Each structure stands twice: as structure tokens, then as C-alpha cells.
CSV table of C-alpha atoms and ligand atoms in Angstrom, one decimal:
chain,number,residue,atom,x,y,z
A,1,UNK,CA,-2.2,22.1,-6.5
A,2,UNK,CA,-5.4,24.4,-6.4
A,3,UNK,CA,-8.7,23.8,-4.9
A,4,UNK,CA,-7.9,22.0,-2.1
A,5,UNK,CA,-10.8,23.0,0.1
A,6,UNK,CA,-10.2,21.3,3.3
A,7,UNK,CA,-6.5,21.4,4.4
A,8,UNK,CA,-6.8,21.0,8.6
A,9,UNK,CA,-5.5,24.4,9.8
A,10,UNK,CA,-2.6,21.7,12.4
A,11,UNK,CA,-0.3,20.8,9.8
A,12,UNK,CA,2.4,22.5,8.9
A,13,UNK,CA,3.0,23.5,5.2
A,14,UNK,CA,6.4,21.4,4.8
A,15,UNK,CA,4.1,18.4,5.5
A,16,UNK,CA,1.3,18.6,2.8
A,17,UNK,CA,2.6,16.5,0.1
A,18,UNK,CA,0.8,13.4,0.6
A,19,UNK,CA,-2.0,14.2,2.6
A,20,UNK,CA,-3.0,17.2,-0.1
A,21,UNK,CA,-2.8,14.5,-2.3
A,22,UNK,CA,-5.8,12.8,-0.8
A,23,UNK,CA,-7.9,15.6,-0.3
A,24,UNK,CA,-7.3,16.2,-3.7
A,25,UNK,CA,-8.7,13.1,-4.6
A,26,UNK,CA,-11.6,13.3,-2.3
A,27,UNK,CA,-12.4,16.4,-4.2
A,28,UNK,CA,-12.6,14.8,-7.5
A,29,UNK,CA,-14.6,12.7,-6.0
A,30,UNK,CA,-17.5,14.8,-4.9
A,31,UNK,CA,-19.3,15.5,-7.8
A,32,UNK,CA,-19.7,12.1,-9.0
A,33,UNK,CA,-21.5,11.9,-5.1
A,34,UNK,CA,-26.1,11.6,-4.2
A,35,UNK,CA,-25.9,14.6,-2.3
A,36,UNK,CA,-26.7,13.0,0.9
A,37,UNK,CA,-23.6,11.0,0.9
A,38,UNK,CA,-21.6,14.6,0.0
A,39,UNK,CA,-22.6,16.3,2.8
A,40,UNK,CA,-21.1,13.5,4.9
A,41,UNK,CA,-17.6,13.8,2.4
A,42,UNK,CA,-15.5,16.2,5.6
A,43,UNK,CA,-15.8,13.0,7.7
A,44,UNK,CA,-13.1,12.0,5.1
A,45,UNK,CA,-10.8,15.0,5.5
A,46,UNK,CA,-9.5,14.5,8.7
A,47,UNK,CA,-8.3,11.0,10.7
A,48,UNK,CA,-10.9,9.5,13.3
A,49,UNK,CA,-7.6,9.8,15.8
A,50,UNK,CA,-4.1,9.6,15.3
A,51,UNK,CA,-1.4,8.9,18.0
A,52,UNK,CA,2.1,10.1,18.2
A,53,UNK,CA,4.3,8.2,20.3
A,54,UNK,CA,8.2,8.7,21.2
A,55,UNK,CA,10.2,5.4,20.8
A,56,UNK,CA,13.5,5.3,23.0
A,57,UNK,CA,15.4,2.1,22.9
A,58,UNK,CA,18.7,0.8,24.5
A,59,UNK,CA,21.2,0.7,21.5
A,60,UNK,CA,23.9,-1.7,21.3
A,61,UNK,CA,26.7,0.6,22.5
A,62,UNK,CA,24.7,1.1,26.2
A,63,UNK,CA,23.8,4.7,24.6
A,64,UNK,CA,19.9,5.5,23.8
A,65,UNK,CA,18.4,5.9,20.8
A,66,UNK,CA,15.5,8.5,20.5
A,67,UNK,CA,13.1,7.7,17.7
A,68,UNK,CA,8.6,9.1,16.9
A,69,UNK,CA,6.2,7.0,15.9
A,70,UNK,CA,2.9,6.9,14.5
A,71,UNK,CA,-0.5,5.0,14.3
A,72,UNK,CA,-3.0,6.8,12.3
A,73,UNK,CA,-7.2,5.6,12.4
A,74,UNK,CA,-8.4,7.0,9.6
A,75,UNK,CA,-11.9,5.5,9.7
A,76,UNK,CA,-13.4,3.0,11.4
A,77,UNK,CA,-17.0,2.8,10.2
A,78,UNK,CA,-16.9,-0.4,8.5
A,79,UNK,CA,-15.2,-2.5,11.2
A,80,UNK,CA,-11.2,-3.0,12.8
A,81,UNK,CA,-8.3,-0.5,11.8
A,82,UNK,CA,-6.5,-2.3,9.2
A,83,UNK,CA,-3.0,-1.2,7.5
A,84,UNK,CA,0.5,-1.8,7.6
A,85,UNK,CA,3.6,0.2,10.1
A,86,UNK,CA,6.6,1.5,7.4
A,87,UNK,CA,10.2,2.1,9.2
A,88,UNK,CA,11.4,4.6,7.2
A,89,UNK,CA,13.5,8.2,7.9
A,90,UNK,CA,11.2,10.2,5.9
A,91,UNK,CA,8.1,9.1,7.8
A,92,UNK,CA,6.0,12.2,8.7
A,93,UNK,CA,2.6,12.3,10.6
A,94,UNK,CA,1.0,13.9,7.5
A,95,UNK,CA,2.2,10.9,5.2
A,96,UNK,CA,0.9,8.2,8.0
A,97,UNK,CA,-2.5,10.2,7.9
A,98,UNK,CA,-2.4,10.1,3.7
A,99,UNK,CA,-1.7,5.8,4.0
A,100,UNK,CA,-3.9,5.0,6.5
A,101,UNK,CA,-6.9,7.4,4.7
A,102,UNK,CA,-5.6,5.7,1.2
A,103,UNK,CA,-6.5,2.4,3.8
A,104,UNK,CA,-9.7,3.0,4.1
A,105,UNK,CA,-10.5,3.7,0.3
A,106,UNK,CA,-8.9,1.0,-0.4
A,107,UNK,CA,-10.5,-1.6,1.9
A,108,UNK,CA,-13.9,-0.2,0.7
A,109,UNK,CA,-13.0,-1.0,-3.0
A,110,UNK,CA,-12.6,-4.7,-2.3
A,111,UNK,CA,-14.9,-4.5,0.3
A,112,UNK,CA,-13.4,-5.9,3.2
A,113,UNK,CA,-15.0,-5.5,6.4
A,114,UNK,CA,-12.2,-3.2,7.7
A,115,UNK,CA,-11.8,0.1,8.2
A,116,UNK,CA,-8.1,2.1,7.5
A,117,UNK,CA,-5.3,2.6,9.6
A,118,UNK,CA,-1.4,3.1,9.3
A,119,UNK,CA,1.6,2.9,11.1
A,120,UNK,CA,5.3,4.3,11.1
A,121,UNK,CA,8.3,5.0,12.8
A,122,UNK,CA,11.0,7.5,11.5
A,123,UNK,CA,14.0,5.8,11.8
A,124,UNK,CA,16.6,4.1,8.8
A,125,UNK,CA,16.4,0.6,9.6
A,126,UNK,CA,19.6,-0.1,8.0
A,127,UNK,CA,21.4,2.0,10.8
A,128,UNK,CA,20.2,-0.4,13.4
A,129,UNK,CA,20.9,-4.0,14.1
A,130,UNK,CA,18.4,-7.0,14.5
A,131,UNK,CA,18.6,-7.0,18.6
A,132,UNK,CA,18.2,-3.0,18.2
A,133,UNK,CA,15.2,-2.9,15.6
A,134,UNK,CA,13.4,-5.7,17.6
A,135,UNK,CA,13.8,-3.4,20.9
A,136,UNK,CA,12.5,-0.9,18.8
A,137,UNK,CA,9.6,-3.0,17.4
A,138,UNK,CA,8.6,-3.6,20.8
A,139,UNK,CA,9.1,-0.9,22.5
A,140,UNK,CA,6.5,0.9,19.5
A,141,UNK,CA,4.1,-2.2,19.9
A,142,UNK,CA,4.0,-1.1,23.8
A,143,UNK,CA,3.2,2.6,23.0
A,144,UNK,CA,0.3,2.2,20.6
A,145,UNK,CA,-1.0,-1.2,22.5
A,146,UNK,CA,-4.0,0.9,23.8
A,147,UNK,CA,-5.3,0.8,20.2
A,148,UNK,CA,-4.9,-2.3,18.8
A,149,UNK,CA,-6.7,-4.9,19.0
A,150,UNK,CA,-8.2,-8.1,16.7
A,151,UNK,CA,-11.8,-5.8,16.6
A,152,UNK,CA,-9.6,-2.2,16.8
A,153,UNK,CA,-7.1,-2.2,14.6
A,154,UNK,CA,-4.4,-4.6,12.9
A,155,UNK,CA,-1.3,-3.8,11.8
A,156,UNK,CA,1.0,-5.3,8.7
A,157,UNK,CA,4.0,-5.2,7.2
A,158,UNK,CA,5.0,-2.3,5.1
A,159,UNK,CA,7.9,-0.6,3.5
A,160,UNK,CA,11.1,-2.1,6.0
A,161,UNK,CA,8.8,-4.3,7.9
A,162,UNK,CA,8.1,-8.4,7.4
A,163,UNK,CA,7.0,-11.3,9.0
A,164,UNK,CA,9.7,-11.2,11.8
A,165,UNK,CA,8.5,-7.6,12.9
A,166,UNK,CA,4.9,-8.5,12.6
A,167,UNK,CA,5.6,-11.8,15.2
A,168,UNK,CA,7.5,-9.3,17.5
A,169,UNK,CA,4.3,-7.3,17.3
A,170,UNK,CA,2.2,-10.0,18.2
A,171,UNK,CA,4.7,-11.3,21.1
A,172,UNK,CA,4.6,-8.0,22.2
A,173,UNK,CA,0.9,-7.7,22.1
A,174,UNK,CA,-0.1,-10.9,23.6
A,175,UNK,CA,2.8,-10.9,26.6
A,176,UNK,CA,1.1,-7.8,27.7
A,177,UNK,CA,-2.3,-8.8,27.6
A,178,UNK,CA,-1.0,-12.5,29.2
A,179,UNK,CA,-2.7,-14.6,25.9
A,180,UNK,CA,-1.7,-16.1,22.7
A,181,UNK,CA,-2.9,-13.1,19.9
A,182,UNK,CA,-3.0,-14.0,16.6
A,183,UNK,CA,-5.0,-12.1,15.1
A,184,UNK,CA,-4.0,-8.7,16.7
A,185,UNK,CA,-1.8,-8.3,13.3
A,186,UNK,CA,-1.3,-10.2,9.7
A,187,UNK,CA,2.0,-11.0,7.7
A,188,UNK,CA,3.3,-12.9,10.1
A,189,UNK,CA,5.1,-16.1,9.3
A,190,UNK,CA,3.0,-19.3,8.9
A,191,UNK,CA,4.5,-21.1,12.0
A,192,UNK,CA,2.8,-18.3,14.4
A,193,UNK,CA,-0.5,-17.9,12.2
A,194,UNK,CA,0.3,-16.3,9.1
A,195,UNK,CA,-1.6,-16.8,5.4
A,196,UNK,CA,-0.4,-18.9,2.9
A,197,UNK,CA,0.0,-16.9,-0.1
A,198,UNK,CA,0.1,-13.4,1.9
A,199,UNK,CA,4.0,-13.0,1.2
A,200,UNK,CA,3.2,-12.2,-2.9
A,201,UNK,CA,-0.2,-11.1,-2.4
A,202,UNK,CA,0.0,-7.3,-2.9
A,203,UNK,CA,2.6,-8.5,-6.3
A,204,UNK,CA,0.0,-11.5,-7.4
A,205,UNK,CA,-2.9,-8.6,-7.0
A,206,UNK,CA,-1.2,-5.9,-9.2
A,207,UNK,CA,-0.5,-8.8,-11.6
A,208,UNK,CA,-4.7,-9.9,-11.5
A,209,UNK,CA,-5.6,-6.2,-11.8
A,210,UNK,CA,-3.1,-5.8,-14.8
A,211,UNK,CA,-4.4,-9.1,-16.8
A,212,UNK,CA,-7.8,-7.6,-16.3
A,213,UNK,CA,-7.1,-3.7,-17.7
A,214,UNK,CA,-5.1,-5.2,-21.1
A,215,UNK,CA,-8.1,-7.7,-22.3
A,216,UNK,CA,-10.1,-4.4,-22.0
A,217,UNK,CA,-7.5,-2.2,-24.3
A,218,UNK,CA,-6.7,-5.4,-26.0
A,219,UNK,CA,-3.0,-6.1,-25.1
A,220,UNK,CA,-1.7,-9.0,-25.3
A,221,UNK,CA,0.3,-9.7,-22.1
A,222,UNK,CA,2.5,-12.7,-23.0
A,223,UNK,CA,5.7,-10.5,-24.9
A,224,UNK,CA,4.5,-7.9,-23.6
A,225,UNK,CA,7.2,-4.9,-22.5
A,226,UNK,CA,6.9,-4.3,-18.4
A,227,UNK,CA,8.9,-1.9,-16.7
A,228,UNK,CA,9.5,-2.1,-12.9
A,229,UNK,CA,9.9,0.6,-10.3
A,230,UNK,CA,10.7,-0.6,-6.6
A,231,UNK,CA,12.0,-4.2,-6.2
A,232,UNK,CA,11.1,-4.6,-2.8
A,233,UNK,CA,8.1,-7.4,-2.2
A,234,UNK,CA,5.8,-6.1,-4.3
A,235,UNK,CA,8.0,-5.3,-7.3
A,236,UNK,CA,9.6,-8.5,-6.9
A,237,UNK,CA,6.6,-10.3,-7.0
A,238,UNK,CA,5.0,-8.8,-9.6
A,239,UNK,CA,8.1,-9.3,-12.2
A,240,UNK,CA,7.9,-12.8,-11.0
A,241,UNK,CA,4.2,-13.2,-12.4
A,242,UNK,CA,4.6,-11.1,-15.3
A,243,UNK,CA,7.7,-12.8,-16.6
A,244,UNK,CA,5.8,-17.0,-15.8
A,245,UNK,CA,3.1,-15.4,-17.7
A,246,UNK,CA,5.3,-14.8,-21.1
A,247,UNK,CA,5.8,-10.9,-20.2
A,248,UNK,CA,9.3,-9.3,-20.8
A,249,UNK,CA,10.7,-7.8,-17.8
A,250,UNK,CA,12.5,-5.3,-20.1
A,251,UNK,CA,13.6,-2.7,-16.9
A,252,UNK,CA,13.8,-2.4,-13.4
A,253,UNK,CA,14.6,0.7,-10.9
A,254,UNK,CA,15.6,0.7,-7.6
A,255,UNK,CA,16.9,2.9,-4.9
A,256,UNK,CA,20.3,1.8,-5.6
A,257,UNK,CA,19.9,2.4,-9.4
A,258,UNK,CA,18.1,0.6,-13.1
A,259,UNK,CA,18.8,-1.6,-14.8
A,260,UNK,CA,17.4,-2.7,-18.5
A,261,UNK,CA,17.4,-5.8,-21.1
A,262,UNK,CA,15.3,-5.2,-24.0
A,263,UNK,CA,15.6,-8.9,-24.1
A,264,UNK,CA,14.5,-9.6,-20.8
A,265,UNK,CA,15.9,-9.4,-17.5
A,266,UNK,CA,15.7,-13.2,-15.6
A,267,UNK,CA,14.1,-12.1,-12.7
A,268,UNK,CA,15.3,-14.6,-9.9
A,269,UNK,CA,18.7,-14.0,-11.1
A,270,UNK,CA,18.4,-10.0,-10.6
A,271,UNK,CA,16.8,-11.2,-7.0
A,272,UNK,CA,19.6,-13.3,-5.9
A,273,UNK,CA,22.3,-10.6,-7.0
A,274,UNK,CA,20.1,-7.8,-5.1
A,275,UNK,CA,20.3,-9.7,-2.6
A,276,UNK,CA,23.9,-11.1,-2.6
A,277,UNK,CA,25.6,-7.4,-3.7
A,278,UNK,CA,22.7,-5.2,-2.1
A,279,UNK,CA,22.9,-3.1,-5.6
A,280,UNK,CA,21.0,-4.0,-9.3
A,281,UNK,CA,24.3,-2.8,-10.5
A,282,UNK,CA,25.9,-5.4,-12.3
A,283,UNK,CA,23.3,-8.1,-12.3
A,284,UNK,CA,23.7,-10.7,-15.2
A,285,UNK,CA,22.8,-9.6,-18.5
A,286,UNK,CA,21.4,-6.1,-17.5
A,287,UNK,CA,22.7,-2.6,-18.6
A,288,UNK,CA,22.8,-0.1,-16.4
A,289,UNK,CA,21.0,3.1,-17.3
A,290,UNK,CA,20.0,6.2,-15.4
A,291,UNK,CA,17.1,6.7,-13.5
A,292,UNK,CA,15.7,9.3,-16.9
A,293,UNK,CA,15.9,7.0,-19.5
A,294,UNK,CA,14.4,4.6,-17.1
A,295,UNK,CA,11.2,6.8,-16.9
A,296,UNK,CA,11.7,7.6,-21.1
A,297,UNK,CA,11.6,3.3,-22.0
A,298,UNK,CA,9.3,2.5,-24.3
A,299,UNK,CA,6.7,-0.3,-22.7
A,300,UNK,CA,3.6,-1.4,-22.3
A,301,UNK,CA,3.0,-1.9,-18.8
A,302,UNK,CA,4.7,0.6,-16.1
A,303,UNK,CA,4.8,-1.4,-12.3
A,304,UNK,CA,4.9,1.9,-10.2
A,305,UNK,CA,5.9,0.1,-6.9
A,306,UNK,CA,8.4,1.7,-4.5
A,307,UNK,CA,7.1,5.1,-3.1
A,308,UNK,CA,4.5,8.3,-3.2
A,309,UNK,CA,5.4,11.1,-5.5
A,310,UNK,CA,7.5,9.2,-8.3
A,311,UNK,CA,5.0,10.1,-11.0
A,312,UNK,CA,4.5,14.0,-10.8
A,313,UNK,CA,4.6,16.7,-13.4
A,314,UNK,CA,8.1,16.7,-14.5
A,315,UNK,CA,8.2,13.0,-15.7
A,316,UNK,CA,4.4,12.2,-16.5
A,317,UNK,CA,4.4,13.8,-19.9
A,318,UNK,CA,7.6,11.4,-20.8
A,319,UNK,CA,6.6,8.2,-20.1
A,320,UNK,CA,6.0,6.0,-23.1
A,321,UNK,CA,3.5,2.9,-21.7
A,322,UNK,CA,-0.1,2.1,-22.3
A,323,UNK,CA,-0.7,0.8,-18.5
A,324,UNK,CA,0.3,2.2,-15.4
A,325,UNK,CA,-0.2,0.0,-12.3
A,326,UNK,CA,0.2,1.4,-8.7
A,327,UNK,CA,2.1,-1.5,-6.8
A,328,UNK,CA,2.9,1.2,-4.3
A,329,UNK,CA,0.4,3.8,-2.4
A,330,UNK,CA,0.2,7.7,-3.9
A,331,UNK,CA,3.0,7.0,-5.8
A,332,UNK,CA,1.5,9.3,-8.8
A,333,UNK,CA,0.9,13.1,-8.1
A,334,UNK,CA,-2.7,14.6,-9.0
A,335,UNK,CA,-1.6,17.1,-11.7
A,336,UNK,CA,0.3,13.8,-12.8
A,337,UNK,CA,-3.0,12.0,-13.2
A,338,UNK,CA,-4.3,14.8,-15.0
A,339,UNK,CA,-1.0,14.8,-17.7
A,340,UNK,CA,-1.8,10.6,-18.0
A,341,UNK,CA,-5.0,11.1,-18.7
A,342,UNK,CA,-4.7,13.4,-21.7
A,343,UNK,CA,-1.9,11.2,-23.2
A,344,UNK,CA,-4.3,8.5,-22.8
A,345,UNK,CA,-2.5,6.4,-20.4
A,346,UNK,CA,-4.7,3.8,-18.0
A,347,UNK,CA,-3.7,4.1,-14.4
A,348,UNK,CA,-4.6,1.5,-12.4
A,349,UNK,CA,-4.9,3.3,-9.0
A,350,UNK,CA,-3.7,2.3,-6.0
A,351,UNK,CA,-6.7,1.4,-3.9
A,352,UNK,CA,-7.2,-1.0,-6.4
A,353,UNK,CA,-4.2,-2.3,-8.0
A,354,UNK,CA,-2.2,-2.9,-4.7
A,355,UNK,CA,-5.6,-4.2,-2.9
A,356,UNK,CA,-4.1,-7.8,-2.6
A,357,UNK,CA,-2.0,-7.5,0.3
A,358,UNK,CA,-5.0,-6.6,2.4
A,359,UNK,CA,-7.0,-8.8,1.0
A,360,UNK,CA,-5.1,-11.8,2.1
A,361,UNK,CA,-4.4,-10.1,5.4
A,362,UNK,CA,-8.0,-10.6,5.6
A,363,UNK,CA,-8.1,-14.0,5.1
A,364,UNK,CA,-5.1,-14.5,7.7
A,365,UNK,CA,-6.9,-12.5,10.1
A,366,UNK,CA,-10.4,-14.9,9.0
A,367,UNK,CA,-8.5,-18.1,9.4
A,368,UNK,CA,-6.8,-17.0,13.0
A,369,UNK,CA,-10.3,-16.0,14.4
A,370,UNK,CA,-11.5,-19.1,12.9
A,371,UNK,CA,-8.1,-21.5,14.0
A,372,UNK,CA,-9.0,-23.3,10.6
A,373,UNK,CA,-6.7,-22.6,7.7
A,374,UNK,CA,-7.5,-22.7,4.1
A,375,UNK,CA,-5.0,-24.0,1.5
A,376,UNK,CA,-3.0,-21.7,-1.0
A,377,UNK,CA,-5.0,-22.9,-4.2
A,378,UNK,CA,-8.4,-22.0,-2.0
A,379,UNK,CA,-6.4,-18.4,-1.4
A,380,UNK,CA,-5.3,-17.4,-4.6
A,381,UNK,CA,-8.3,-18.5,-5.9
A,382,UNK,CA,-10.4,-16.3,-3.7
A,383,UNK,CA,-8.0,-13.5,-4.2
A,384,UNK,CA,-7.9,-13.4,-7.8
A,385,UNK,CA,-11.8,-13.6,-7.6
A,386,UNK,CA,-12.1,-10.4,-5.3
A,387,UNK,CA,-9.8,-8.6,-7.1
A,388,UNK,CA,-11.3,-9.3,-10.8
A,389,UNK,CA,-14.6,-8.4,-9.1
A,390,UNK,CA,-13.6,-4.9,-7.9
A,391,UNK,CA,-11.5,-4.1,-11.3
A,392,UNK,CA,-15.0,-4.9,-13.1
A,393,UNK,CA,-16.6,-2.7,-10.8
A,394,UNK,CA,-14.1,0.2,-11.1
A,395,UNK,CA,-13.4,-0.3,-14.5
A,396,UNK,CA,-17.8,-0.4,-15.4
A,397,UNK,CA,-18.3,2.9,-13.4
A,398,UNK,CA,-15.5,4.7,-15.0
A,399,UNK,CA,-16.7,3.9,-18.2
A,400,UNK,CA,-20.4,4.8,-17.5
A,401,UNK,CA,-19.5,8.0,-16.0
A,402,UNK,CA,-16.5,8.9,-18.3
A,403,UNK,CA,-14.3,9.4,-15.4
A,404,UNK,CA,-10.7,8.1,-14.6
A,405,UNK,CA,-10.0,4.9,-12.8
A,406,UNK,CA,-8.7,6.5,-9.7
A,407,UNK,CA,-11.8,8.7,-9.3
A,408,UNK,CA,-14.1,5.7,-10.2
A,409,UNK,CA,-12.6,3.5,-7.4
A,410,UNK,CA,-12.6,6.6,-4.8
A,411,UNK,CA,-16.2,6.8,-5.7
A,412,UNK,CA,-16.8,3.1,-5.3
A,413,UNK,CA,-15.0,3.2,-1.8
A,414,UNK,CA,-16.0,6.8,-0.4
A,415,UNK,CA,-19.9,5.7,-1.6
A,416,UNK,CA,-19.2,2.8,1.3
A,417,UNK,CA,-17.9,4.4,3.6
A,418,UNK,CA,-20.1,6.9,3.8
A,419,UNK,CA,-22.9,5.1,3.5
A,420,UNK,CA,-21.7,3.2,6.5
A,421,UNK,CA,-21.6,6.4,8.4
A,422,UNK,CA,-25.0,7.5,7.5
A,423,UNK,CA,-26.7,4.0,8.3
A,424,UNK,CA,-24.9,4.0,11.8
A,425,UNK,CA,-25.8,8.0,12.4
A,426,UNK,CA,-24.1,9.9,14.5
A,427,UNK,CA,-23.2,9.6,18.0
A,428,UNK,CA,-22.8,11.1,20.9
B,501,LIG,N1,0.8,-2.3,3.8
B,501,LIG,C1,-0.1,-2.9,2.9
B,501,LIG,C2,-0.9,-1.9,2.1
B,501,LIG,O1,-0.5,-0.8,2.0
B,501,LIG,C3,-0.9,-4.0,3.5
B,501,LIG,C4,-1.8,-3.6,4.6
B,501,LIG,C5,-2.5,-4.8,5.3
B,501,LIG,O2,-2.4,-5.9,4.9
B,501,LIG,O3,-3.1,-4.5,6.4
B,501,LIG,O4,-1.9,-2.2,1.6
């Protein structure tokens, strides 16, 4: 990775992947910027604040556990922090920084009124119990309490975290500031709060964003081939639109190994055996296949949802689709993008594609401030309506200036952002 100008001298080298990445794409970004929003572009290069916090919790055996977390502000010049906390061992500072900064694009291109923020912990969730992980949960919530806030910042669910972590974040939150908060965090479950339709929001967006980039290369989606990477709740989701809209599930890839049916895999039936055998291995009329030819399979639509960095340099030039969509964040390296774009491949990027989750956590976050709730018809239809709005406005500018998706959206979001810092000037 050359020319990355603006690598912060405090991070150590082991810890670049991710956050290169972005500066990378902040880079691309510059020359499509009016100059007076460019001179403003190394507000983008390094978080507004970021907290590191340790985590100790009482295990169940009467030992302690010793665990760090992290809650990242990226940028907070269009209003509230807003992104989700990931449990996972591999969390790093430098990744947090890289989400919550992906965040803030991100909540620019649909143009919510948020600005970006990310949490983690580094910890395998799967090595704790339910009483340990909600001690966990809590004890976390405690630590970063002094920044959250309905109008600071408000977290979500993300990799290993779901609606019962996100309402033992908000029982946290409001037993230590002695009041009912709802709206301190989104994805919760509907009985404290939580959005209709948020659960397969961040799936139902990749799906909208999809529809819209095939009318425009002419694909027709209903037989279509779609391959699936992560089967988590985005993945999931996703396969679950794609295959009630006449799509062929024809693969899917998880941590525990793929699986393919040229056929069609049934995708509730791979769910239920996921969940009842914790494996793809051996779900009903599926072949099991390495993770290579997973990456070689012929299709027409690739769902990249499960992590950063599965798309890099030593897979990009192999992959046989016509449409990449990003259901996860960064999960395609920049020299990649570069390899995808010479074979002609549209990526759907990230800040785009995956935009759904947020969006709805905005309307969860609208309808808790508001105590009025809006039915799921009135949801999806407002969802599907944002998120055909911002693919047209992507998909335009990238056209007009003959540049890739991912640098058209970065320009659409960046432009906002920074035109929200040089509205508000600075100050002190
Ligand atoms: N974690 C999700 C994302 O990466 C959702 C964030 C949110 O709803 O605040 O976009």
C-alpha cells in the first residue's frame, strides 16, 4: 500500500491494516474535492477522541477475567456518535478507529443526522457464558458511560452483539443516570423500544442497493446466481431477500466452512441447521466445498458480508461475478478495488450497500425521542426510499466523473462532512 500520506505517528505498524485502508480511501478521495473542502480532508485522518477502557468482570468460577475495550468518535460534526460495539478477539484500537471513521462516511451517504462512532471489546464471546458476557456488557457500558448519550453517541449491535446486549446497555445506562433511556442505543428488542424492521435492515439494505446496481448493468435478478460470504444477520438476511425475489442462493461461506448447490440452497433450511449443528457442514442438499473454489464460483452477484480484508490481492483477480455488494465494513482491500475495477466488476461499497442498519437505527432512535412508533410497511418503505436515493446519488456521480463507486460515495459523504465543519468553523 503506497501513498498513504497521513498515517498518525501512535500506532504501531502491526495495527495498520484497516485503518490504512481508510486513509487510503480518503486519499482517493481528494482529488475529486473544491479545494476549500481539501484543505479541511486531515480533520478526517485522525478520530475526534477515542477511549480505551479495561473491562474486569467476576467469572463464573469466583476467578476474574481481564478484558480492553474500545469506543472510538470519529466525527461528530453532523450531530450524535452513532455505530455499533463488535465482541470479537481480534478487536484492535486501530480497527475500532477504521469502523467508526467508515461510520461517519457512511452516515453522510444516506445522510442521517449522525455523526460516526464504534465500539469493541477484545474478547471471544463463545468462551463466556450469558451471566459472564452480561457482567461484561455492563461493566463496558459503565466505563464508556461518560460518552454516551441520546445527543453524544449511540451504540448498536455489531459482530457478536444483539438486541439482548443492546437492552443490557440501555439498563446499564439508565440505572446509572436513575431514568428510563431509550434512546441512548438502537437494536434493542421491541418490548424495550426497539424498531420494527431493524433486525433485517442492514440484509433488506444490501438487497435494495443490489436491485438498484443490476437494472443499471441490466441483470436480471430473479435466477440470478448469488453467492454469500458471512451468515451472520446480515448474510442471513440478505439470502433470505434474494432467494423470495426468484434469486438462486447457489453458495454460502462461513467461519465454520461453504457450502454450494448450483440448484439452490433453501435458505431457512441452511439457517435452522446452522443453528441446530453450529456448522454449514452437512446442511440439506448442499455440497461442501473449500473455502477456494468458494471464491472461484461462477455468479452473478458476490454478498461480501462477514469481515474486513476477505477481498485482497490474492483472491480479487479470481472471482467470477458481475456485482460485488459489501454487507460487511472494509471487507475489500484497496489494491483489491483496484484488481475489480480493471476486470470490470461493480462494487457496491460499504458506506452504501450496508447503510440499512443505520438507517433504521435512526428511525428507532426518531421514534424513542418521539415515543410514537411507526409501523413496519411505513419502515421499509422509508428505508428502501433512502437507500435507492443514495445509490442514485452515488451511482450518478460515479458516472459523471468516471470514478469507482467506493470513491463516488466517499466523495458524496467526506463533501458533507466537511462542509459541516467549515459551516460550523473552528473552535476554540
Ligand atoms: N453496526 C452497524 C454498522 O456497521 C449498525 C450501526 C448502527 O446502527 O448504529 O453499520
Amino acid at each position: 500500500m503506497n501513498n498513504v500520506s497521513h498515517i498518525p505517528s501512535y500506532l504501531s505498524a502491526e495495527h495498520l491494516g484497516p485503518w490504512e485502508t481508510f486513509l487510503v480511501q480518503v486519499d482517493r478521495v481528494e482529488p475529486h474535492l473544491s479545494p476549500d473542502l481539501r484543505k479541511l480532508t486531515p480533520i478526517l485522518t485522525r478520530p475526534m477522541r477515542a477511549l480505551i477502557v479495561n473491562v474486569p468482570i467476576r467469572l463464573d468460577n469466583g476467578e476474574m477475567g481481564h478484558f480492553e475495550g474500545y469506543r472510538v468518535q470519529h466525527n461528530l460534526a453532523r450531530g450524535p456518535g452513532k455505530g455499533g460495539i463488535r465482541f470479537h478477539p481480534d478487536v484492535t484500537l486501530a480497527e475500532v478507529m477504521a469502523l467508526s471513521a467508515w461510520m461517519t462516511v457512511k452516515n453522510a451517504v444516506v445522510n442521517v443526522p449522525f455523526g460516526g462512532a464504534k465500539g469493541g471489546v477484545r474478547v471471544d464471546p463463545r468462551q463466556l457464558s450469558i451471566a459472564e458476557l452480561e457482567r461484561l456488557t455492563r461493566r463496558y457500558t459503565s466505563e464508556i458511560h461518560i460518552l454516551l448519550g441520546q445527543d453524544k453517541d449511540v451504540p448498536a449491535p455489531d459482530i457478536n452483539t444483539n438486541e439482548q446486549t443492546m437492552a443490557w446497555i440501555m439498563d446499564t445506562y439508565s440505572m446509572n443516570e436513575g431514568r428510563t433511556a431509550m434512546s441512548v442505543v438502537t437494536g434493542k428488542p421491541i418490548s424495550l423500544g426497539g424498531s420494527l424492521g431493524r433486525k433485517d435492515a442492514t440484509g433488506r439494505g444490501v438487497f435494495v442497493a443490489t436491485v438498484e446496481a443490476a437494472r443499471h448493468i441490466s441483470l436480471e435478478l430473479s435466477g440470478a446466481r448469488v453467492a454469500v460470504q458471512g451468515f451472520g444477520n446480515v448474510g442471513e438476511a440478505a439470502a433470505r431477500l434474494f432467494s423470495n425475489a426468484g434469486a438462486k442462493i447457489v453458495a454460502i461461506q462461513d467461519s465454520t466452512g461453504a457450502i454450494v448447490n448450483p440448484a439452490g440452497l433453501d435458505v431457512r433450511a441452511v439457517k435452522a441447521w446452522r443453528h441446530e449443528h453450529g456448522t454449514l457442514q452437512g446442511a440439506p442438499g448442499a455440497e461442501s466445498v473449500s473455502t477456494d473454489d468458494f471464491w472461484q464460483m461462477e455468479t452473478d452477484v458476490l454478498i461480501a458480508a462477514a469481515m474486513e480484508n476477505q477481498i485482497t490481492a490474492a483472491n480479487a483477480g479470481h472471482i467470477r461475478t458481475r456485482i460485488i455488494t459489501e454487507g460487511a465494513n472494509g471487507p475489500t482491500t484497496p489494491e483489491a478495488d483496484l484488481i475489480l475495477q480493471e476486470r470490470g466488476i461493480t462494487v457496491i461499497p460499504d458506506v452504501l450497500a450496508n447503510a440499512g442498519g443505520v438507517t433504521v437505527s435512526y428511525f428507532e432512535w426518531v421514534q424513542d425521542i418521539s415515543a410514537f412508533f411507526w409501523t413496519e410497511d411505513e419502515i421499509n418503505a422509508r428505508l428502501d426510499r433512502i437507500m435507492r436515493e443514495a445509490f442514485a446519488a452515488v451511482w450518478d456521480s460515479a458516472q459523471a466523473k468516471g470514478i469507482p463507486l467506493r470513491t463516488a460515495a466517499f466523495v458524496l459523504g467526506c463533501e458533507r462532512v466537511l462542509l459541516a465543519h467549515k459551516v460550523r468553523g473552528l473552535y476554540p
